[in-house]
Tab-separated table of C-alpha atoms in Angstrom:
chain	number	residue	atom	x	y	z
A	271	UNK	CA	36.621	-73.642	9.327
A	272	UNK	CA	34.890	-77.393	8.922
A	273	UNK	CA	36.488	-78.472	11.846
A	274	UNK	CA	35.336	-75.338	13.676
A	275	UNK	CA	31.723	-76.179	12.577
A	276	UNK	CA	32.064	-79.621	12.912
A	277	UNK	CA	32.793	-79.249	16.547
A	278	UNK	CA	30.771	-76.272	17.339
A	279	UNK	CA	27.584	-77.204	15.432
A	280	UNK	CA	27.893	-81.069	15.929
A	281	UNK	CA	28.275	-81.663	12.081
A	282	UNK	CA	29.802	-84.429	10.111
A	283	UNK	CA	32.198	-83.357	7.453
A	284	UNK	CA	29.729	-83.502	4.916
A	285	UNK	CA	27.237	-81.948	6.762
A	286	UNK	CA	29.891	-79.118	7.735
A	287	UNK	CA	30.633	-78.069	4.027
A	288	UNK	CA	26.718	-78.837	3.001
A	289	UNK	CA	26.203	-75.524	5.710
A	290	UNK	CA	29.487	-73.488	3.849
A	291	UNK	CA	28.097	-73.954	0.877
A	292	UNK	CA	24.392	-72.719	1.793
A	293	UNK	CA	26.545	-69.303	2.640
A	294	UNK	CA	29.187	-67.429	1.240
A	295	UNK	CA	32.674	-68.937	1.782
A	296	UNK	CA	34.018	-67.234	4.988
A	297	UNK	CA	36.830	-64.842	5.232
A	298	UNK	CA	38.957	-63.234	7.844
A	299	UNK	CA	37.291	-59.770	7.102
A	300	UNK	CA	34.178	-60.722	8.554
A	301	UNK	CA	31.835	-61.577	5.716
A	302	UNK	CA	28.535	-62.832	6.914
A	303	UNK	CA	28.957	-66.821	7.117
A	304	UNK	CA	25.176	-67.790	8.058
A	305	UNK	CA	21.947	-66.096	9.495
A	306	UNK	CA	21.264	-65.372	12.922
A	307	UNK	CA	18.535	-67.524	14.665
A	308	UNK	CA	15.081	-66.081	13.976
A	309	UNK	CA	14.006	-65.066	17.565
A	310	UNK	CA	10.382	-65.601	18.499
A	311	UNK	CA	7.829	-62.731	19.923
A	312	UNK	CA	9.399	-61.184	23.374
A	313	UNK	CA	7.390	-62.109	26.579
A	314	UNK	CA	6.952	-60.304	29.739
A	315	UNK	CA	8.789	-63.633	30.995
A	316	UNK	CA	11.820	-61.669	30.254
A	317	UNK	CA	13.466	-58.258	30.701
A	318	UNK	CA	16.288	-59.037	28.005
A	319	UNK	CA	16.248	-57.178	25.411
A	320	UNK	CA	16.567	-58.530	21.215
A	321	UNK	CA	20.378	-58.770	21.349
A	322	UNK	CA	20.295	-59.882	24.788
A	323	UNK	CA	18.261	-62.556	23.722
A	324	UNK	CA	19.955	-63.453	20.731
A	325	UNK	CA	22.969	-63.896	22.593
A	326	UNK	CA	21.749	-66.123	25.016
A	327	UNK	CA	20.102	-68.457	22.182
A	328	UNK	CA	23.767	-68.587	20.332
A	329	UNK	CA	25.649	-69.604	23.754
A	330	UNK	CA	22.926	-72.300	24.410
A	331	UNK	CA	24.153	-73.809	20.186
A	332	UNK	CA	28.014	-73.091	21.325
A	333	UNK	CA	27.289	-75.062	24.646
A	334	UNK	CA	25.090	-77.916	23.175
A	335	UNK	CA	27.467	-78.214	20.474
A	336	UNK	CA	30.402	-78.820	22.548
A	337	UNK	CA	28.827	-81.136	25.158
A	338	UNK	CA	28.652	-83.020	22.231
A	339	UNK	CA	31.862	-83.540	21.553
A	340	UNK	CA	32.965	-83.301	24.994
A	341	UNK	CA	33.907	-87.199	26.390
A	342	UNK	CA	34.487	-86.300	29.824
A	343	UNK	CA	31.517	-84.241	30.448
A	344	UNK	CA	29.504	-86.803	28.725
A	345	UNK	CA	30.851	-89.374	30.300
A	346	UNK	CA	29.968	-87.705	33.670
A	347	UNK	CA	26.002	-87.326	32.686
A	348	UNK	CA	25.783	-90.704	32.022
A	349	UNK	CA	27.324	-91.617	35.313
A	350	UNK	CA	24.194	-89.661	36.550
A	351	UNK	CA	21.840	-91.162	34.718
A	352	UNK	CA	21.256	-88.834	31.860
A	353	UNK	CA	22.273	-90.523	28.155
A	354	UNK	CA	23.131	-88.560	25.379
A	355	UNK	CA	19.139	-88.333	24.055
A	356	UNK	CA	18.210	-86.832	26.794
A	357	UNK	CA	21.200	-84.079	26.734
A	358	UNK	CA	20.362	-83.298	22.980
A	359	UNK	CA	16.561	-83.256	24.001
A	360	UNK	CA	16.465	-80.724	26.447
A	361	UNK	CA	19.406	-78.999	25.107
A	362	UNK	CA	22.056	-79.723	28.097
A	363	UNK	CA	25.458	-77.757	26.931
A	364	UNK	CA	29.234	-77.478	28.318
A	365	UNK	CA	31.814	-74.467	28.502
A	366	UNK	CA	35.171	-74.682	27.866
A	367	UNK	CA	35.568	-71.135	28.437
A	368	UNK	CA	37.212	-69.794	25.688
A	369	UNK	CA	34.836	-70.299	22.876
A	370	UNK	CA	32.077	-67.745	23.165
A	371	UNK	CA	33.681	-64.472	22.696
A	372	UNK	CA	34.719	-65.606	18.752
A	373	UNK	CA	31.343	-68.008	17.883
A	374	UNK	CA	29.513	-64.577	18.696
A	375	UNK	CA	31.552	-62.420	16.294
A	376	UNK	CA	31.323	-65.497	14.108
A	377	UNK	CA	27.143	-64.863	14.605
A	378	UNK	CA	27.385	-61.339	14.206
A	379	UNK	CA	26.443	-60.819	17.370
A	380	UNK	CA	27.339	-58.401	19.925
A	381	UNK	CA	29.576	-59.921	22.455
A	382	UNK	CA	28.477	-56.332	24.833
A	383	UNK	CA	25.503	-58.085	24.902
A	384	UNK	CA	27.173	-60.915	26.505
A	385	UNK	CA	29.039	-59.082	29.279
A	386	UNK	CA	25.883	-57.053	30.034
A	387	UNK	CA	23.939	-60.619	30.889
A	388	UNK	CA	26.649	-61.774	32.490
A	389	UNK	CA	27.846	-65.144	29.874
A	390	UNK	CA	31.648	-62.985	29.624
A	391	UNK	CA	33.126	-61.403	32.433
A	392	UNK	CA	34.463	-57.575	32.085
A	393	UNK	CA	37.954	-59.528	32.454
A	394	UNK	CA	36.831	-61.814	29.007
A	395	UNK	CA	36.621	-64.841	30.790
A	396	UNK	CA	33.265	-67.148	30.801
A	397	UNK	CA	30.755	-67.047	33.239
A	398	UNK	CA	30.264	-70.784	32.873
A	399	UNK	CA	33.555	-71.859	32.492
A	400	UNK	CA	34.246	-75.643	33.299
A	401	UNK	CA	29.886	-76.120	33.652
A	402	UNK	CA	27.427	-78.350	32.763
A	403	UNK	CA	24.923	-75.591	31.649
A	404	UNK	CA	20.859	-75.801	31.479
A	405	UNK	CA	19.266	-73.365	30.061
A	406	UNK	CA	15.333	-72.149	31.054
A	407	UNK	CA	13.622	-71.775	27.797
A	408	UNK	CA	9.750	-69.885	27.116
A	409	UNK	CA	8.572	-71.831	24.223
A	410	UNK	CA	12.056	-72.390	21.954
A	411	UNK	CA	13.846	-69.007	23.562
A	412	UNK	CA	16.306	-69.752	26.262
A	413	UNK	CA	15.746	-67.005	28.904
A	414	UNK	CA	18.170	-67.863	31.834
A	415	UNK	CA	21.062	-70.201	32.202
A	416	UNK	CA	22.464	-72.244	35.006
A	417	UNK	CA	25.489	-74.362	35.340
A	418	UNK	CA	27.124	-76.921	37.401
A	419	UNK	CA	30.229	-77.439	37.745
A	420	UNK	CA	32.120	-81.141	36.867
A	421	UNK	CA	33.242	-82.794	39.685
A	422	UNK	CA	36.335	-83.614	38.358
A	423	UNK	CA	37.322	-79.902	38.038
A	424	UNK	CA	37.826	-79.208	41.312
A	425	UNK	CA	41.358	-78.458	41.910
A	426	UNK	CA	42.210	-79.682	45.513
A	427	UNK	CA	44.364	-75.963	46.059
A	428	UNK	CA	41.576	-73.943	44.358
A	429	UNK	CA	39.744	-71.937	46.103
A	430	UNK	CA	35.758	-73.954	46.178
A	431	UNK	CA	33.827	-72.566	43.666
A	432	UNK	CA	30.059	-72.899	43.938
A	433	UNK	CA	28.412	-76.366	42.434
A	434	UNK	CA	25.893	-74.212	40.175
A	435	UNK	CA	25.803	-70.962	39.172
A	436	UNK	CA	22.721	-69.286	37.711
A	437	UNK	CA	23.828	-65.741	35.409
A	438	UNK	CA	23.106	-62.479	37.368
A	439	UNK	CA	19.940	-61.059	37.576
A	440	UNK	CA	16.290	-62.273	38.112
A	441	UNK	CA	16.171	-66.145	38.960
A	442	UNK	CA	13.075	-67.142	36.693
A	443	UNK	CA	11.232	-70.120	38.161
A	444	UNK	CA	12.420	-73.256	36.241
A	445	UNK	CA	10.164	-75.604	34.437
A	446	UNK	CA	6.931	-73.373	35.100
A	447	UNK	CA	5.818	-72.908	31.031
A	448	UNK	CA	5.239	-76.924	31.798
A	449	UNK	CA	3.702	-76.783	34.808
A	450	UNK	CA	0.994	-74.506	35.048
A	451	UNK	CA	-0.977	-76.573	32.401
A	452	UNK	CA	-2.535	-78.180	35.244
A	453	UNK	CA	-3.233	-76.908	38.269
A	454	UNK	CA	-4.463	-79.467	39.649
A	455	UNK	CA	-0.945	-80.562	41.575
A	456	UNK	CA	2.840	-79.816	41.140
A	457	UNK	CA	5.964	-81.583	42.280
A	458	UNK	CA	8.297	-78.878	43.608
A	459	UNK	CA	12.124	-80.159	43.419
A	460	UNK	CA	15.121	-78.508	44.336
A	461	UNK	CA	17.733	-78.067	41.574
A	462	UNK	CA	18.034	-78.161	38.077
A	463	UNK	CA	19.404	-82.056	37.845
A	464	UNK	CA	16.324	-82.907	39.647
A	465	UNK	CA	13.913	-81.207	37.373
A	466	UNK	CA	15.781	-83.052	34.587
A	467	UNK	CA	15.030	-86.240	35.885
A	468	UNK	CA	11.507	-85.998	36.355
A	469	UNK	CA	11.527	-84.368	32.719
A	470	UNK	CA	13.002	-88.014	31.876
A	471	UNK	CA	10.249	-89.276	33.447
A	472	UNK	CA	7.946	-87.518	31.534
A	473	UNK	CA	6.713	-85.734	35.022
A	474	UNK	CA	5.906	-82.214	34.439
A	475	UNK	CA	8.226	-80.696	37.758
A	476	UNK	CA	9.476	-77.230	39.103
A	477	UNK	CA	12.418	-76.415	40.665
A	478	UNK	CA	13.668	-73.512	43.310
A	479	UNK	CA	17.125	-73.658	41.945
A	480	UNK	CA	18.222	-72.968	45.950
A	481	UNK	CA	16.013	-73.185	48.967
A	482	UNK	CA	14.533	-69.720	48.986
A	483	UNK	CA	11.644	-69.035	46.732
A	484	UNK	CA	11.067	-65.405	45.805
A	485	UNK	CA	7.777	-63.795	46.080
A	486	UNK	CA	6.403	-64.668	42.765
A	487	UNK	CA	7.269	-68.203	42.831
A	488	UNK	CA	5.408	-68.644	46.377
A	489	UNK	CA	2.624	-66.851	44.791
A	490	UNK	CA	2.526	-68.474	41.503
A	491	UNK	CA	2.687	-71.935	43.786
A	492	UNK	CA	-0.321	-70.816	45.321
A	493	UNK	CA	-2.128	-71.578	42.681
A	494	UNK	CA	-2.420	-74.824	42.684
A	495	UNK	CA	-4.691	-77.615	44.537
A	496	UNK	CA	-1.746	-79.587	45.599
A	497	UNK	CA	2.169	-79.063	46.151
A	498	UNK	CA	4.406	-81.987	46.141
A	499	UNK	CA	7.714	-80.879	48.170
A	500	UNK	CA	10.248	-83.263	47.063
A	501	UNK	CA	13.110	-80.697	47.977
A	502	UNK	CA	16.733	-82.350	49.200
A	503	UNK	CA	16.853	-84.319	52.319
A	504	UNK	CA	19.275	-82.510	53.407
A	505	UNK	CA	19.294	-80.273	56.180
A	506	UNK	CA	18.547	-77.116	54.111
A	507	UNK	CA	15.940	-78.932	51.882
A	508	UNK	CA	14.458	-80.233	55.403
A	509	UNK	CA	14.435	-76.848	56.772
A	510	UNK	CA	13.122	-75.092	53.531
A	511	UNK	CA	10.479	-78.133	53.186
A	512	UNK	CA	9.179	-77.097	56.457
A	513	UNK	CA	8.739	-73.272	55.895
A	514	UNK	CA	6.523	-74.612	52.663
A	515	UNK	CA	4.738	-76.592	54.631
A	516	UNK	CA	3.647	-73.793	56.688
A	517	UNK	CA	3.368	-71.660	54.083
A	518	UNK	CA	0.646	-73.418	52.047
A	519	UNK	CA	-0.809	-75.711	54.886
A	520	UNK	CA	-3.067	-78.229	53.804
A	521	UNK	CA	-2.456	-78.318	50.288
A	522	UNK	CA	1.069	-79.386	50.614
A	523	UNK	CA	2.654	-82.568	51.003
A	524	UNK	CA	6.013	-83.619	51.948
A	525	UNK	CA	7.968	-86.655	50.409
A	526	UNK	CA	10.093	-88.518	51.861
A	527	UNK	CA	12.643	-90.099	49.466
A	528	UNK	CA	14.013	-93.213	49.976
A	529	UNK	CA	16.818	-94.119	52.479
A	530	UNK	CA	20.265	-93.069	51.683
A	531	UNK	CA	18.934	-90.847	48.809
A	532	UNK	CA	19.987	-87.381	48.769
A	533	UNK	CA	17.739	-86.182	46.286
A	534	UNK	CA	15.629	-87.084	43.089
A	535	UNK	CA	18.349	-86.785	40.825
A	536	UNK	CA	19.614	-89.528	42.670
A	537	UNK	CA	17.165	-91.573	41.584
A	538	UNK	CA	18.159	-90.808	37.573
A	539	UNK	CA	21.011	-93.634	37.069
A	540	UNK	CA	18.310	-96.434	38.923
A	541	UNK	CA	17.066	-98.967	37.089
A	542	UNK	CA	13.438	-98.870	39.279
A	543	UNK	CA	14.278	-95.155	39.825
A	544	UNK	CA	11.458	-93.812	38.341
A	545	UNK	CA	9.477	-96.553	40.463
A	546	UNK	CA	11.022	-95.878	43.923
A	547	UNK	CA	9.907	-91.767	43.208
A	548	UNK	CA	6.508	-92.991	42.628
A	549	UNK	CA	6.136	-95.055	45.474
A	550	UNK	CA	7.288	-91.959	47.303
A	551	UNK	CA	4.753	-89.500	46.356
A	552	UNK	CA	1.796	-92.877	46.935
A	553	UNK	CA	3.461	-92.947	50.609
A	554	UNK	CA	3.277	-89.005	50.877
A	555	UNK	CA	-0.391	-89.118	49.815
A	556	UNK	CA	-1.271	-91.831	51.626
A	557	UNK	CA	-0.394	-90.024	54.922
A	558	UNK	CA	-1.627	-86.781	53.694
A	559	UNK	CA	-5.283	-88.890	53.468
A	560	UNK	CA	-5.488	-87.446	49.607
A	561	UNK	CA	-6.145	-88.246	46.185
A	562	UNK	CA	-3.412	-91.029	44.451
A	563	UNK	CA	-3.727	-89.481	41.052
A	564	UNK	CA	-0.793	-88.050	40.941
A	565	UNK	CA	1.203	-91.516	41.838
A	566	UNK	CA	-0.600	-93.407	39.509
């Protein structure tokens, strides 16, 4: 059992048995090992309901936890630019896939709850199996989860699975409890790697998660002065970039990234990274014939 907490919870040894013996000493009948996270007040920012919820918050601990201890899939977001600060900070996780179903009955939680959001399968396996998962939070509740898978997972005869995968259900718009403090611009990025760079950056960001906005995140994007389309420069994040465009006219403004870059996330592993994205969004505005605020 301290090894299990050690790698679940990201313990040391003495931190693992300082937790045991806050609690009563565990035992295979079940006996109640430590509380369940105190949830905060529901929001209409989410349908879940209080186990739903729960559940959710316990995967995203499970997940973080194992990243943790996880070389390869570290190894991988530091290849991209993202060190092992910046995973803890904003609560980056991994799935091995066959964790979940016990750390919930570990929690005391109900794993139904965890099939009906979609985390476990009907057939028992993980939704996020092999994934670098981020998960969408409202103040310190995770609503939604997304993952992406490792490159190095791909198995040449597999069949291709998708690179992320958000759970079933509602797509909420990601990074939008940061944005909206200020409506007086917003840098709209495509997926959730981006968003985590310019969250590096300590640039308040968006992102689509995918190329077709829903209803409510067009309208909520209406509602600010300026939009700042950094989307992919690829031909779907060209095309998408364009129906923007047209749908909010003046008020938005494309950037170009630099040559040979495929994206902002792109940018993350850069040493001038940061720099080159800002010199982006002075060119954008400087064509646009607006205000430089923003690339200041």
């Amino acid at each position: 059992m301290i090894r299990f907490l050690e790698r679940i919870e990201s313990l040391t040894f003495l931190g693992a048995t300082a937790l045991l013996a806050r609690h009563d000493a565990p035992r295979l009948s079940g006996r109640r090992m430590r509380p369940s996270a105190v949830l905060p007040k529901r929001t209409s920012k989410s349908d879940l309901n209080d186990d739903e919820l729960s559940v959710l918050a316990a995967a995203t601990d499970l997940y973080a936890g194992r990243l943790l201890n996880d070389a390869r899939a570290l190894e991988y977001l530091a290849n991209r630019g993202f060190s092992r600060s910046v995973v803890e900070r904003f609560r980056l996780g991994y799935s091995s896939g066959y964790e979940l179903r016990s750390y919930l009955r570990w929690r005391r939680l109900p794993v139904s709850a965890a099939i009906r959001i979609g985390l476990i399968r009907k057939d028992g396996r993980e939704f996020m199996r092999g994934r670098i998962t981020t998960p969408e939070f409202r103040g310190r509740q995770p609503i939604w989860m997304i993952g992406r898978r490792l490159d190095s997972s791909i198995r040449p005869a597999a069949i291709e699975r998708p690179k992320y995968l958000g759970l079933p259900g509602p797509k909420p718009f990601l990074g939008s409890s940061e944005a909206t403090s200020d409506k007086s611009h917003v840098i709209v990025v495509e997926g959730p790697f981006d968003l985590l760079t310019l969250r590096m950056w300590g640039t308040a960001g968006v992102a689509l998660a995918g190329t077709a906005p829903s209803p409510e995140t067009l309208s909520l994007l209406k509602t600010f002065d300026r939009v700042y389309l950094a989307l992919d420069q690829d031909r779907a994040g060209k095309e998408a970039t364009e129906r923007l465009c047209n749908e909010f006219g003046a008020r938005a403004i494309c950037v170009g990234l630099p040559p040979g870059i495929k994206d902002v996330a792109e940018l993350a592993p850069l040493v001038d990274g940061e720099h080159m994205f800002r010199r982006a969004l002075l060119r954008a505005v400087t064509v646009a014939g607006g205000s430089e605020s923003v690339a200041a």
